[in-house]
Tab-separated table of C-alpha atoms and ligand atoms in Angstrom:
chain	number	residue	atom	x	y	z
P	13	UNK	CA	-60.681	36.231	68.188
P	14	UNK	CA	-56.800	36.486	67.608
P	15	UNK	CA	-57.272	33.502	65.180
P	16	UNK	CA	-59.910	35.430	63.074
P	17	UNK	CA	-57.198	38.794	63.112
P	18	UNK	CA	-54.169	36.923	61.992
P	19	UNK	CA	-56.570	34.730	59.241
P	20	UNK	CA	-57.733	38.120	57.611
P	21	UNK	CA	-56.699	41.781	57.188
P	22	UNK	CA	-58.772	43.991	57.552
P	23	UNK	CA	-58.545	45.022	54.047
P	24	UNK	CA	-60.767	41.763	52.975
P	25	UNK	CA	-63.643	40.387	54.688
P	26	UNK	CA	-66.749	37.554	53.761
P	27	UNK	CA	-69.420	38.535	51.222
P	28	UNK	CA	-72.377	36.145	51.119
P	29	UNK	CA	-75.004	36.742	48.864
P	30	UNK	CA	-78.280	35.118	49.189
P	31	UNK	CA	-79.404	33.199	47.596
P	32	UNK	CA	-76.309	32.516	45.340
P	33	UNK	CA	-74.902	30.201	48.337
P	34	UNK	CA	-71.276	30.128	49.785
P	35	UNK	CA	-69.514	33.564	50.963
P	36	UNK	CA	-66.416	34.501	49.218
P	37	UNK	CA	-63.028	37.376	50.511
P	38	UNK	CA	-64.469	40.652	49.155
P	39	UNK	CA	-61.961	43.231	49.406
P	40	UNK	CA	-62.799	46.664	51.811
P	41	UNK	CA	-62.198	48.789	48.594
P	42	UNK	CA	-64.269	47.127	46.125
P	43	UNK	CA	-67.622	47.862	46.174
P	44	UNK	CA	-70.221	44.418	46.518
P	45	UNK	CA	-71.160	44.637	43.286
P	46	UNK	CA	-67.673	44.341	41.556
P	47	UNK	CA	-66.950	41.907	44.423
P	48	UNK	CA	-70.124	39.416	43.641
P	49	UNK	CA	-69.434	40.392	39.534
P	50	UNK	CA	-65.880	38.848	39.980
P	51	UNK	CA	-67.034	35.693	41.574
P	52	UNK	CA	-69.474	34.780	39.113
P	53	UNK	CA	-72.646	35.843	40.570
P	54	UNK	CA	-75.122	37.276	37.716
P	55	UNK	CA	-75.787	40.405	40.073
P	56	UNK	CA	-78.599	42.712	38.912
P	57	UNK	CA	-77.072	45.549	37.792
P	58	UNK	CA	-77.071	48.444	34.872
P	59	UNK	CA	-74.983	52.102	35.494
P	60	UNK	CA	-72.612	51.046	38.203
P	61	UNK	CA	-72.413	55.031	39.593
P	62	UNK	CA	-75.322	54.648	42.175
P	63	UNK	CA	-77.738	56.141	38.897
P	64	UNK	CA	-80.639	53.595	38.348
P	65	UNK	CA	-81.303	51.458	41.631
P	66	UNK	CA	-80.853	48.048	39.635
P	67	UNK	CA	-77.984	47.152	41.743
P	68	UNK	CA	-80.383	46.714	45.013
P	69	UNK	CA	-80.481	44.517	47.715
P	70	UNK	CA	-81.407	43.743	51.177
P	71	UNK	CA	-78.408	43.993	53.770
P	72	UNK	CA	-79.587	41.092	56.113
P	73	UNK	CA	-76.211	41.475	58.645
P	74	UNK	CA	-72.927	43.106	58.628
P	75	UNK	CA	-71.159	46.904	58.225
P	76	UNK	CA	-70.862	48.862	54.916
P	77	UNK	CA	-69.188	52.289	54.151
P	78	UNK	CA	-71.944	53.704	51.611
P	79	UNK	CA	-70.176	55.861	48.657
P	80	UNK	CA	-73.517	58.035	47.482
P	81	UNK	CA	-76.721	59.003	48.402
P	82	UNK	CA	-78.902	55.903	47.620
P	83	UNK	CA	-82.542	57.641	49.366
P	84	UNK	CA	-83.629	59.194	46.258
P	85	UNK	CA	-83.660	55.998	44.328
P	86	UNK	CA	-84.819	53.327	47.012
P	87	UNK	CA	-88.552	53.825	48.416
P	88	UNK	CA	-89.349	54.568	52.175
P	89	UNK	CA	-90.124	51.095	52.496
P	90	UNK	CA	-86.686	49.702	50.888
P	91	UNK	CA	-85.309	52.030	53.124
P	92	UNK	CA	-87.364	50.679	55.883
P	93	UNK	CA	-85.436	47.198	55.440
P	94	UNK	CA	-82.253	48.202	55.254
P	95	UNK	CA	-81.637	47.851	51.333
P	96	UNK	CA	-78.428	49.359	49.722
P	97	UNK	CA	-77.100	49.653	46.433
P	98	UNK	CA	-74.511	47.225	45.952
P	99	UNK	CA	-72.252	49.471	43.739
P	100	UNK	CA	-72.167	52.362	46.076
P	101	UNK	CA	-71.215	49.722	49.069
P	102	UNK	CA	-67.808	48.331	50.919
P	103	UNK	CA	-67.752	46.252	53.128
P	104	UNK	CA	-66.669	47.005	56.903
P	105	UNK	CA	-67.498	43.659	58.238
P	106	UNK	CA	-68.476	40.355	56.964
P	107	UNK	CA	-71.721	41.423	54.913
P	108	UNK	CA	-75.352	38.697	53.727
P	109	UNK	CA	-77.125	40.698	51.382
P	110	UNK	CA	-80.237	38.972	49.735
P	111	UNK	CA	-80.877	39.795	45.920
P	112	UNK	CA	-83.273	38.936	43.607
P	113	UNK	CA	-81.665	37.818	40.674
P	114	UNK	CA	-83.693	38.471	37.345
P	115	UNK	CA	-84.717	35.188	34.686
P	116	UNK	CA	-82.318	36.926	31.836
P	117	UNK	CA	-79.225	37.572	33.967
P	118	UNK	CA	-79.816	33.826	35.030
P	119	UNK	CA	-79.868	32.407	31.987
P	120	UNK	CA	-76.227	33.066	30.806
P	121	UNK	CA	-73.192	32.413	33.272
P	122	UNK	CA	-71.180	35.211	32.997
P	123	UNK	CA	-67.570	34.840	31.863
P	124	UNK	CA	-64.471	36.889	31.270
P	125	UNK	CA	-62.869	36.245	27.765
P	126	UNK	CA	-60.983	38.374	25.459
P	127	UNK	CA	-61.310	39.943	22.119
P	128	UNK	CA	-59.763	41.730	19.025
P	129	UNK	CA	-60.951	44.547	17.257
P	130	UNK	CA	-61.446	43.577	13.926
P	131	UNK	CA	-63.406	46.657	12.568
P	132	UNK	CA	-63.702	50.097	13.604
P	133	UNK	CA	-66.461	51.668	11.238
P	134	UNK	CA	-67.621	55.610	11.529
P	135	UNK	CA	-71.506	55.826	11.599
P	136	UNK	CA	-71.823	59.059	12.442
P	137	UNK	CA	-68.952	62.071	13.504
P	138	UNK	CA	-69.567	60.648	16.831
P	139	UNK	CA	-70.696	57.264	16.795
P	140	UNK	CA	-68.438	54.381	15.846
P	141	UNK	CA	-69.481	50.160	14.410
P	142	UNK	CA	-66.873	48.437	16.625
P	143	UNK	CA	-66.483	44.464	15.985
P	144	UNK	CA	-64.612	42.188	18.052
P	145	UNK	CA	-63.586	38.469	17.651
P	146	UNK	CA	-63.855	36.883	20.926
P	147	UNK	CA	-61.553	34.222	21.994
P	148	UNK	CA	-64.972	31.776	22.685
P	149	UNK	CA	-68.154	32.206	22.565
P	150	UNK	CA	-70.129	34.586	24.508
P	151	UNK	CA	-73.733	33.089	24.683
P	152	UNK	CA	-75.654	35.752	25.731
P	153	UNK	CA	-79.636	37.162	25.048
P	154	UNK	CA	-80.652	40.131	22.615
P	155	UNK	CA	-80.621	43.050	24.644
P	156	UNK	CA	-77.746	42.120	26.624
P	157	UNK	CA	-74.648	43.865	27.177
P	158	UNK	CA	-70.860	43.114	28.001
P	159	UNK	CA	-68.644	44.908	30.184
P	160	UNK	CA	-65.293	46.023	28.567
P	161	UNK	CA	-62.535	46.435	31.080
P	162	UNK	CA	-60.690	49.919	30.530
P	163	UNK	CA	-57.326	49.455	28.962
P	164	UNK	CA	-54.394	50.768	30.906
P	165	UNK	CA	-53.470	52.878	27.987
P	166	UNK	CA	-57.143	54.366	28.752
P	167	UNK	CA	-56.194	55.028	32.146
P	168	UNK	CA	-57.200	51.706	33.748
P	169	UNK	CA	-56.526	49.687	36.471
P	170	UNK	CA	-58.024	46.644	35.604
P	171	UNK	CA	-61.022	46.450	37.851
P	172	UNK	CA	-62.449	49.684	35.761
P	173	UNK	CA	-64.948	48.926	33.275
P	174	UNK	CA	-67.722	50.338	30.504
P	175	UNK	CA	-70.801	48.430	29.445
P	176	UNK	CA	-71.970	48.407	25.670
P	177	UNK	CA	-74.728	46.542	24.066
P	178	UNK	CA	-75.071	44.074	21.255
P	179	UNK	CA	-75.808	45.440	18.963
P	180	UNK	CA	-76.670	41.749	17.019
P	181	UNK	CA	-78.977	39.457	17.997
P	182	UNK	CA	-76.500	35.905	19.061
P	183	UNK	CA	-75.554	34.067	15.526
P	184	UNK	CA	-75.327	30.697	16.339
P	185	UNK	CA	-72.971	31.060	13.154
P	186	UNK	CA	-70.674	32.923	14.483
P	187	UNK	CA	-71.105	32.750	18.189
P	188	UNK	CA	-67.664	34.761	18.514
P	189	UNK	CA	-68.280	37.313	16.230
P	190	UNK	CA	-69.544	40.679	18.433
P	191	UNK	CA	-70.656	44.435	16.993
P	192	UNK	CA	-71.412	47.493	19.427
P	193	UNK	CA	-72.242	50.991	18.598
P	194	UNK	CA	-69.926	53.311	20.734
P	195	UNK	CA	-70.537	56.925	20.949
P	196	UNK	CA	-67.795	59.516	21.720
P	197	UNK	CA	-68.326	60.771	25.238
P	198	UNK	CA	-65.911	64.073	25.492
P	199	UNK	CA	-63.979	63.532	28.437
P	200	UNK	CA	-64.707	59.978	28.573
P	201	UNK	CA	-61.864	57.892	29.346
P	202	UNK	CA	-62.636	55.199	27.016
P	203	UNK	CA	-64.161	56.706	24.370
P	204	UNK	CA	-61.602	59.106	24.472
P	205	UNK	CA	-58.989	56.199	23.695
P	206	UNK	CA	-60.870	54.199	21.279
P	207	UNK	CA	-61.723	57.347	19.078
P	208	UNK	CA	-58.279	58.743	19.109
P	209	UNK	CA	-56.822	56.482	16.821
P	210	UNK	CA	-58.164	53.633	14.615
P	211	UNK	CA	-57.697	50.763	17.477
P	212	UNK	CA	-58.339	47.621	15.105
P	213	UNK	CA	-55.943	44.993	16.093
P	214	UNK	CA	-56.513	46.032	19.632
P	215	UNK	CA	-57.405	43.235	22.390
P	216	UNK	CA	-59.410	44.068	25.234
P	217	UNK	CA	-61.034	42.174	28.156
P	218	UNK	CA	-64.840	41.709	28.210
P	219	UNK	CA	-66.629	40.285	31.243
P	220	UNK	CA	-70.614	39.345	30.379
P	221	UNK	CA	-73.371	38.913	29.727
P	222	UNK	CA	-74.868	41.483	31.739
P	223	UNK	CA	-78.745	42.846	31.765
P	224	UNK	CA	-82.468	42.134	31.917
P	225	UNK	CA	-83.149	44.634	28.344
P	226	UNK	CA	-84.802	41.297	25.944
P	227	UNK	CA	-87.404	40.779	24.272
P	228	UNK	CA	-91.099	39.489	26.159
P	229	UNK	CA	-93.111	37.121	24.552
P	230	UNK	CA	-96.087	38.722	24.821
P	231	UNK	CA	-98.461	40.324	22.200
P	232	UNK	CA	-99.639	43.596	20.536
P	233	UNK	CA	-98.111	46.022	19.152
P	234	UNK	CA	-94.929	47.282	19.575
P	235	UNK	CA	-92.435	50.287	19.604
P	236	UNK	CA	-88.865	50.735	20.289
P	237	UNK	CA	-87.626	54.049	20.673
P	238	UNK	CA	-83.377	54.981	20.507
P	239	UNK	CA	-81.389	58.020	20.690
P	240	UNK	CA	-77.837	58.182	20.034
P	241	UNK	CA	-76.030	54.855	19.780
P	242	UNK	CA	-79.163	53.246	21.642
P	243	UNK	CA	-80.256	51.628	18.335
P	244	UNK	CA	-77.588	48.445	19.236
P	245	UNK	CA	-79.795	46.707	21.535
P	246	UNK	CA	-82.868	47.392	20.283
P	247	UNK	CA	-81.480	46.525	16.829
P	248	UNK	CA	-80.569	43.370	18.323
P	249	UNK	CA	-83.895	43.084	19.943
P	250	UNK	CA	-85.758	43.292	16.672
P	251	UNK	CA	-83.719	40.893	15.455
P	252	UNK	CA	-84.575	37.836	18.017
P	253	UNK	CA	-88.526	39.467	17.321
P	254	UNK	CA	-88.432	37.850	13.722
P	255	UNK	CA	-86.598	34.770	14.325
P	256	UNK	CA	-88.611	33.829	17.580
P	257	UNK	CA	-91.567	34.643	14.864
P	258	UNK	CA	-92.934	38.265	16.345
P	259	UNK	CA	-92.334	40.142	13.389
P	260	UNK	CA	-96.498	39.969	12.392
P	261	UNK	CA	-97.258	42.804	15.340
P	262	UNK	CA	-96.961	46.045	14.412
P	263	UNK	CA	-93.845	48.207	14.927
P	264	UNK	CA	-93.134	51.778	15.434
P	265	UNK	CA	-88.944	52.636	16.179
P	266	UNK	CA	-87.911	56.186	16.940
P	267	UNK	CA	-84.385	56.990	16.378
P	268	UNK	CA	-83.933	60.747	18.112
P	269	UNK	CA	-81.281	62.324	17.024
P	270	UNK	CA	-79.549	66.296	16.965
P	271	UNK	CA	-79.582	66.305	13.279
P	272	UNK	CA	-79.834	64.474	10.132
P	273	UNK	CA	-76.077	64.011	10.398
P	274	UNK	CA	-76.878	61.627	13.152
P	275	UNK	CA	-79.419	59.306	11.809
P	276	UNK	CA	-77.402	55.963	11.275
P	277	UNK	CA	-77.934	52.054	10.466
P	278	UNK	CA	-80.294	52.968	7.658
P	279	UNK	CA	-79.665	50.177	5.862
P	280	UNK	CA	-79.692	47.769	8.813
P	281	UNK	CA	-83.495	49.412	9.073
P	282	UNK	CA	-84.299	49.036	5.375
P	283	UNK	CA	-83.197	45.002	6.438
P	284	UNK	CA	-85.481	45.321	9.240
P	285	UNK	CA	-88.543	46.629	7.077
P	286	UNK	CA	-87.632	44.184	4.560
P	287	UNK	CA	-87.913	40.633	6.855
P	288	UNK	CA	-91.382	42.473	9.157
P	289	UNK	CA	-94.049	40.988	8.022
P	290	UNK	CA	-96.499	43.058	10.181
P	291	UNK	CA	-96.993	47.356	9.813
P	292	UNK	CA	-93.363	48.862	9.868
P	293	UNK	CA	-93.168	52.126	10.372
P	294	UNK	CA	-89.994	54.330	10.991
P	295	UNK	CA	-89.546	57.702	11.995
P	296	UNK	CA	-85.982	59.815	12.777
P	297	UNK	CA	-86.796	63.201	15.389
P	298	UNK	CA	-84.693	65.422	14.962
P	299	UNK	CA	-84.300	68.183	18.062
P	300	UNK	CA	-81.563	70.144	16.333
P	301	UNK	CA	-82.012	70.540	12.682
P	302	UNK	CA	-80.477	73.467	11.311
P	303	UNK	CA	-83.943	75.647	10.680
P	304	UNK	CA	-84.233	75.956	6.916
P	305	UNK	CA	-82.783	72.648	5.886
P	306	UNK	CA	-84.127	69.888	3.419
P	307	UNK	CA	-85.189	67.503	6.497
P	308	UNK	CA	-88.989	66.819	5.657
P	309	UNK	CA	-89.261	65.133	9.049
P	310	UNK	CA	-90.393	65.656	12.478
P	311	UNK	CA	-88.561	67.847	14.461
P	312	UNK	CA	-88.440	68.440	18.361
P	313	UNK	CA	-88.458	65.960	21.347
P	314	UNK	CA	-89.411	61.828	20.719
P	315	UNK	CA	-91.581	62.100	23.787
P	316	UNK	CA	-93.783	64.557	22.552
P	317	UNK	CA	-94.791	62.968	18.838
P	318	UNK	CA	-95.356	59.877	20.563
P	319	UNK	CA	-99.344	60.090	20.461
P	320	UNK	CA	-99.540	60.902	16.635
P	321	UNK	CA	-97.100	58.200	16.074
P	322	UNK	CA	-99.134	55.284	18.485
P	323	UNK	CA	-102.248	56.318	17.782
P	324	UNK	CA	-105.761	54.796	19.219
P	325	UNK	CA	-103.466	51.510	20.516
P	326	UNK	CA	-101.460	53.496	22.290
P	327	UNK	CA	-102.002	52.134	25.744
P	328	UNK	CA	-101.561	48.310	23.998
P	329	UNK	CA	-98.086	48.838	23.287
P	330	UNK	CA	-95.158	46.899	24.448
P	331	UNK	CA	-91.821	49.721	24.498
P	332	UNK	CA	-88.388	49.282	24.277
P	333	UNK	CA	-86.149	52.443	24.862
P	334	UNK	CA	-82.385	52.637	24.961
P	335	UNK	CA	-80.160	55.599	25.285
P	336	UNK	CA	-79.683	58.544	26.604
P	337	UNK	CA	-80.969	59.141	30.419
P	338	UNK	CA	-83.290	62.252	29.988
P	339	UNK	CA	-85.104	61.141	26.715
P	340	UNK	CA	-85.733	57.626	28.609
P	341	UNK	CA	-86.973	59.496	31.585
P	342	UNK	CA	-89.106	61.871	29.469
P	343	UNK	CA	-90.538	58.878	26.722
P	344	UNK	CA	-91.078	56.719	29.752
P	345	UNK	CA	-93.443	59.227	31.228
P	346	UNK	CA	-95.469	60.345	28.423
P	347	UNK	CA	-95.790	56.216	27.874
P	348	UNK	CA	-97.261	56.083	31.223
P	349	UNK	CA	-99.434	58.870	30.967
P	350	UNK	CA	-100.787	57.608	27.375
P	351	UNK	CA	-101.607	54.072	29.246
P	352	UNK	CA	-98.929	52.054	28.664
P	353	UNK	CA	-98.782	49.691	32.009
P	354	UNK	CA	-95.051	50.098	33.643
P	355	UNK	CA	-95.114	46.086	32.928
P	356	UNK	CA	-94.832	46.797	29.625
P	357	UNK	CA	-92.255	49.482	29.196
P	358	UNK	CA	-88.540	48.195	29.119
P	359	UNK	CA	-85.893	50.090	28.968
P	360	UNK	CA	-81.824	50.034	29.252
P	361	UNK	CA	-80.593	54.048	30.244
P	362	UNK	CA	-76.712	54.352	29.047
P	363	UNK	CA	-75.812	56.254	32.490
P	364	UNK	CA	-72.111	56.786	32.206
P	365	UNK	CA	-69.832	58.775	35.177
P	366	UNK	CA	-71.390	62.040	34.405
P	367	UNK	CA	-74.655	60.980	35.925
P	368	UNK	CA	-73.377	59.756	39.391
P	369	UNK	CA	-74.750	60.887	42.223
P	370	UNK	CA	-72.874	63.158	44.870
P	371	UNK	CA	-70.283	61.299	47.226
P	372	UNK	CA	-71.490	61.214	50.911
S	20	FAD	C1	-76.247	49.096	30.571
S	20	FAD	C2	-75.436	50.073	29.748
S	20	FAD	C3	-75.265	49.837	28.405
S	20	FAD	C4	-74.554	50.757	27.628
S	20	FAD	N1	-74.417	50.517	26.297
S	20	FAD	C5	-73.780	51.435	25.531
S	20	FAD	C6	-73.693	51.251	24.111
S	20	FAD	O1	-74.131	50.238	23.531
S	20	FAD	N2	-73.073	52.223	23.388
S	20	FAD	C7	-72.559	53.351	23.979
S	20	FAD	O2	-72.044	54.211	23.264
S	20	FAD	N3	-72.608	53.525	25.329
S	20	FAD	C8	-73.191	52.602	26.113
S	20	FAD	N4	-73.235	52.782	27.467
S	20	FAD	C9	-72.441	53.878	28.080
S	20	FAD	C10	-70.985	53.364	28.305
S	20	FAD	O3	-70.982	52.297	29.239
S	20	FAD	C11	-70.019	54.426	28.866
S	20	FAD	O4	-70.564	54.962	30.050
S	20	FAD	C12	-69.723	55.543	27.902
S	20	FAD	O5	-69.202	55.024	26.686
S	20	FAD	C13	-68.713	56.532	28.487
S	20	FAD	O6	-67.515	55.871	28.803
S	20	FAD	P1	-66.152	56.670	28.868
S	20	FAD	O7	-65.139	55.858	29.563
S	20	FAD	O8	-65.804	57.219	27.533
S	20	FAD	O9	-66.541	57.941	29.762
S	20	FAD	P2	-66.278	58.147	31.343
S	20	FAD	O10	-64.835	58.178	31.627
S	20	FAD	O11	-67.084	57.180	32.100
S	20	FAD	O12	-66.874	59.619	31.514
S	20	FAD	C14	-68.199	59.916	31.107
S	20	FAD	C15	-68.462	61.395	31.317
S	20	FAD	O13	-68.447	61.667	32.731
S	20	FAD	C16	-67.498	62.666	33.024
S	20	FAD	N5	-66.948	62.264	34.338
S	20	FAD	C17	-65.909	61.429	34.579
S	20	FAD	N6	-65.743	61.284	35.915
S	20	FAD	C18	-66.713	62.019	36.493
S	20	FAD	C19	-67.072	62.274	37.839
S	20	FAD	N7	-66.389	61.727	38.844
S	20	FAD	N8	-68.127	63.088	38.081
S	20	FAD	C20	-68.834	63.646	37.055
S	20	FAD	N9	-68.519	63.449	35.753
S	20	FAD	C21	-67.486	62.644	35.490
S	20	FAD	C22	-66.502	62.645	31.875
S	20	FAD	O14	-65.894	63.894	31.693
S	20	FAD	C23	-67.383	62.315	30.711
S	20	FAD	O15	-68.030	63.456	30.200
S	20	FAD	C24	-73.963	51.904	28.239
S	20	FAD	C25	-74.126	52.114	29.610
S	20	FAD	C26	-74.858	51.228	30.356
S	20	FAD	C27	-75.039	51.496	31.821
S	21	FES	S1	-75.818	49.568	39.221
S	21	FES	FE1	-75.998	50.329	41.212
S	21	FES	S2	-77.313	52.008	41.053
S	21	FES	FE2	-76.990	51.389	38.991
């Protein structure tokens, strides 16, 4: 007993997650998450603020000091059998939790490297084209995303961090070459930073690959739906489709945006329509046009043009949505009510802070 006080403070105790094999120190203040993130483990995981239930797991033995309300995102039966969500969790003891760990998250190791801005490139008045040169390559799967650590000058303490997208499918080419589309968030801490100033030249610490978001090789047709900078992934997503020879089913992408002012990567489209050999079809939504303008367009909410737009296939679809939380939510549902099996819908929601639950 004395042996095990004077080996350990209580500040640090044994994290062993099954079935990734030997426990590690996790420190009391992290939560498991960050804990299993820093010691290699490709953890299932996608908002970090206790928003989107990704981070679950089963806690087979030990004590943790739960940050939010996880019961509206786990299931009575999860519940049940003690599950928890790994970000929202410290450790108070020595903690086994059992995860399942998904095929894409497997498939990469994840590593921490670092990287200079080479280009910071407007889009839109809110949305910025950052590249970055990575010291080494970052093999990672379109769809992906990479954690950026926040840079003291941001505020950070170097265990803070924000996840962005690729927004390229991997070049084998130029395996060190990265692009992300980052919108402003007001308020944001990073954002804030990056946007302030033109930051090329800047080096910053990224920690990936992260995610389960990639294309399925299955068949039919398909759409892919984005709103703000949610085109990166699914950019990157189409892609992979026409080098891993998909681009013969038919595609539908919805870019929602406020205005016309906010439609981007038109010419990264007009590439896309160019090398899809199967029906292309694109459409921009805009839900705040100025009433009166020259937009020809649809206006109003993705979710509700998506039965003109899908048609009598509707229900065969295979979806890919990135973006915003609440046009995820609402597309996701009206997918499901059209037909569209749950199997079939993937999705990657851009939760940031503001969508945390409340502390406990
Ligand atoms: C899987 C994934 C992929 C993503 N990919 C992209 C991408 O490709 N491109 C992209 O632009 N974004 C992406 N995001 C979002 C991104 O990770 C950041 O969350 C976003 O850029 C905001 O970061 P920030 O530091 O600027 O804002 P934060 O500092 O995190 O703040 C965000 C908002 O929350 C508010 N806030 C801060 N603290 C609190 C609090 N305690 N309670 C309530 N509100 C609070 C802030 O005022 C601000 O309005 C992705 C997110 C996820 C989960
Ligand atoms: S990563 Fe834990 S709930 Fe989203």
């Amino acid at each position: 007993m004395f042996e095990r006080f004077f080996r350990r403070s209580p500040s640090e105790f044994q994290l062993q997650v099954n079935p990734t094999g030997a426990p590690f120190t996790a420190a009391a203040k992290d939560s498991l998450l960050l804990s299993a993130l820093q010691n290699g483990i490709a953890f299932p995981h996608n908002c970090r603020v206790g928003g989107c239930g990704e981070c679950k797991c089963r806690l087979v033995s030990g004590k943790v000091k739960e940050l939010t309300d996880k019961t509206y995102l786990l299931s009575a039966e999860e519940l049940k059998q003690n599950y928890i969500l790994a970000c929202q969790s410290q450790p108070r003891s020595d903690v086994v939790i059992e995860v399942t760990l998904r095929e894409q998250a497997a498939a990469h190791p994840v590593i921490e490297t670092r990287g200079r801005i080479t280009a910071c490139r407007p889009l839109t008045h809110d949305i910025l084209h950052v590249s970055i040169e990575a010291a080494g390559p970052l093999p990672h799967t379109a769809g992906q995303y990479v954690d950026i650590a926040l840079p003291e000058a941001a505020g950070g303490t170097g265990k803070e961090v924000r996840s962005y997208s690729f927004a390229r499918a991997p070049a084998s080419a130029s395996p060190t070459a990265l692009d992300f589309y980052i919108r402003k968030v007001p308020g944001g801490a990073f954002t804030d930073w990056l946007f302030a100033q033109d930051r090329t030249g800047e080096t910053l610490n990224l920690i990936g690959p992260h995610g389960s978001f990639a294309l399925r090789a299955d068949v039919g047709p398909i759409v892919c739906i984005a709103g703000g900078s949610g085109f990166a992934p699914i950019q990157a997503v189409l892609e992979q489709a026409i080098r891993d020879q998909q681009a013969t089913r038919p595609l539908v992408i919805v870019m929602g945006a406020r205005t016309q002012a906010d439609v981007y990567a038109q010419e990264h489209i007009d590439q896309l329509r160019r090398s899809w050999s199967g029906r292309f079809h694109f459409e921009a939504i805009l839900s705040a046009e100025p009433e009166g303008s020259n937009w020809q367009g649809k206006r109003g909410l993705v979710n509700e043009h998506l039965p003109a737009l899908l048609g009598t296939r509707f229900a065969e679809h295979s979806a890919y949505l990135c973006g915003p939380p609440a046009m995820i939510d609402a597309c996701v549902s009206a997918l499901r009510s059209g037909g569209v099996p749950a199997t079939r819908i993937h999705f990657d929601k851009f939760l940031d802070r503001s969508n945390a639950p409340a502390s406990r």
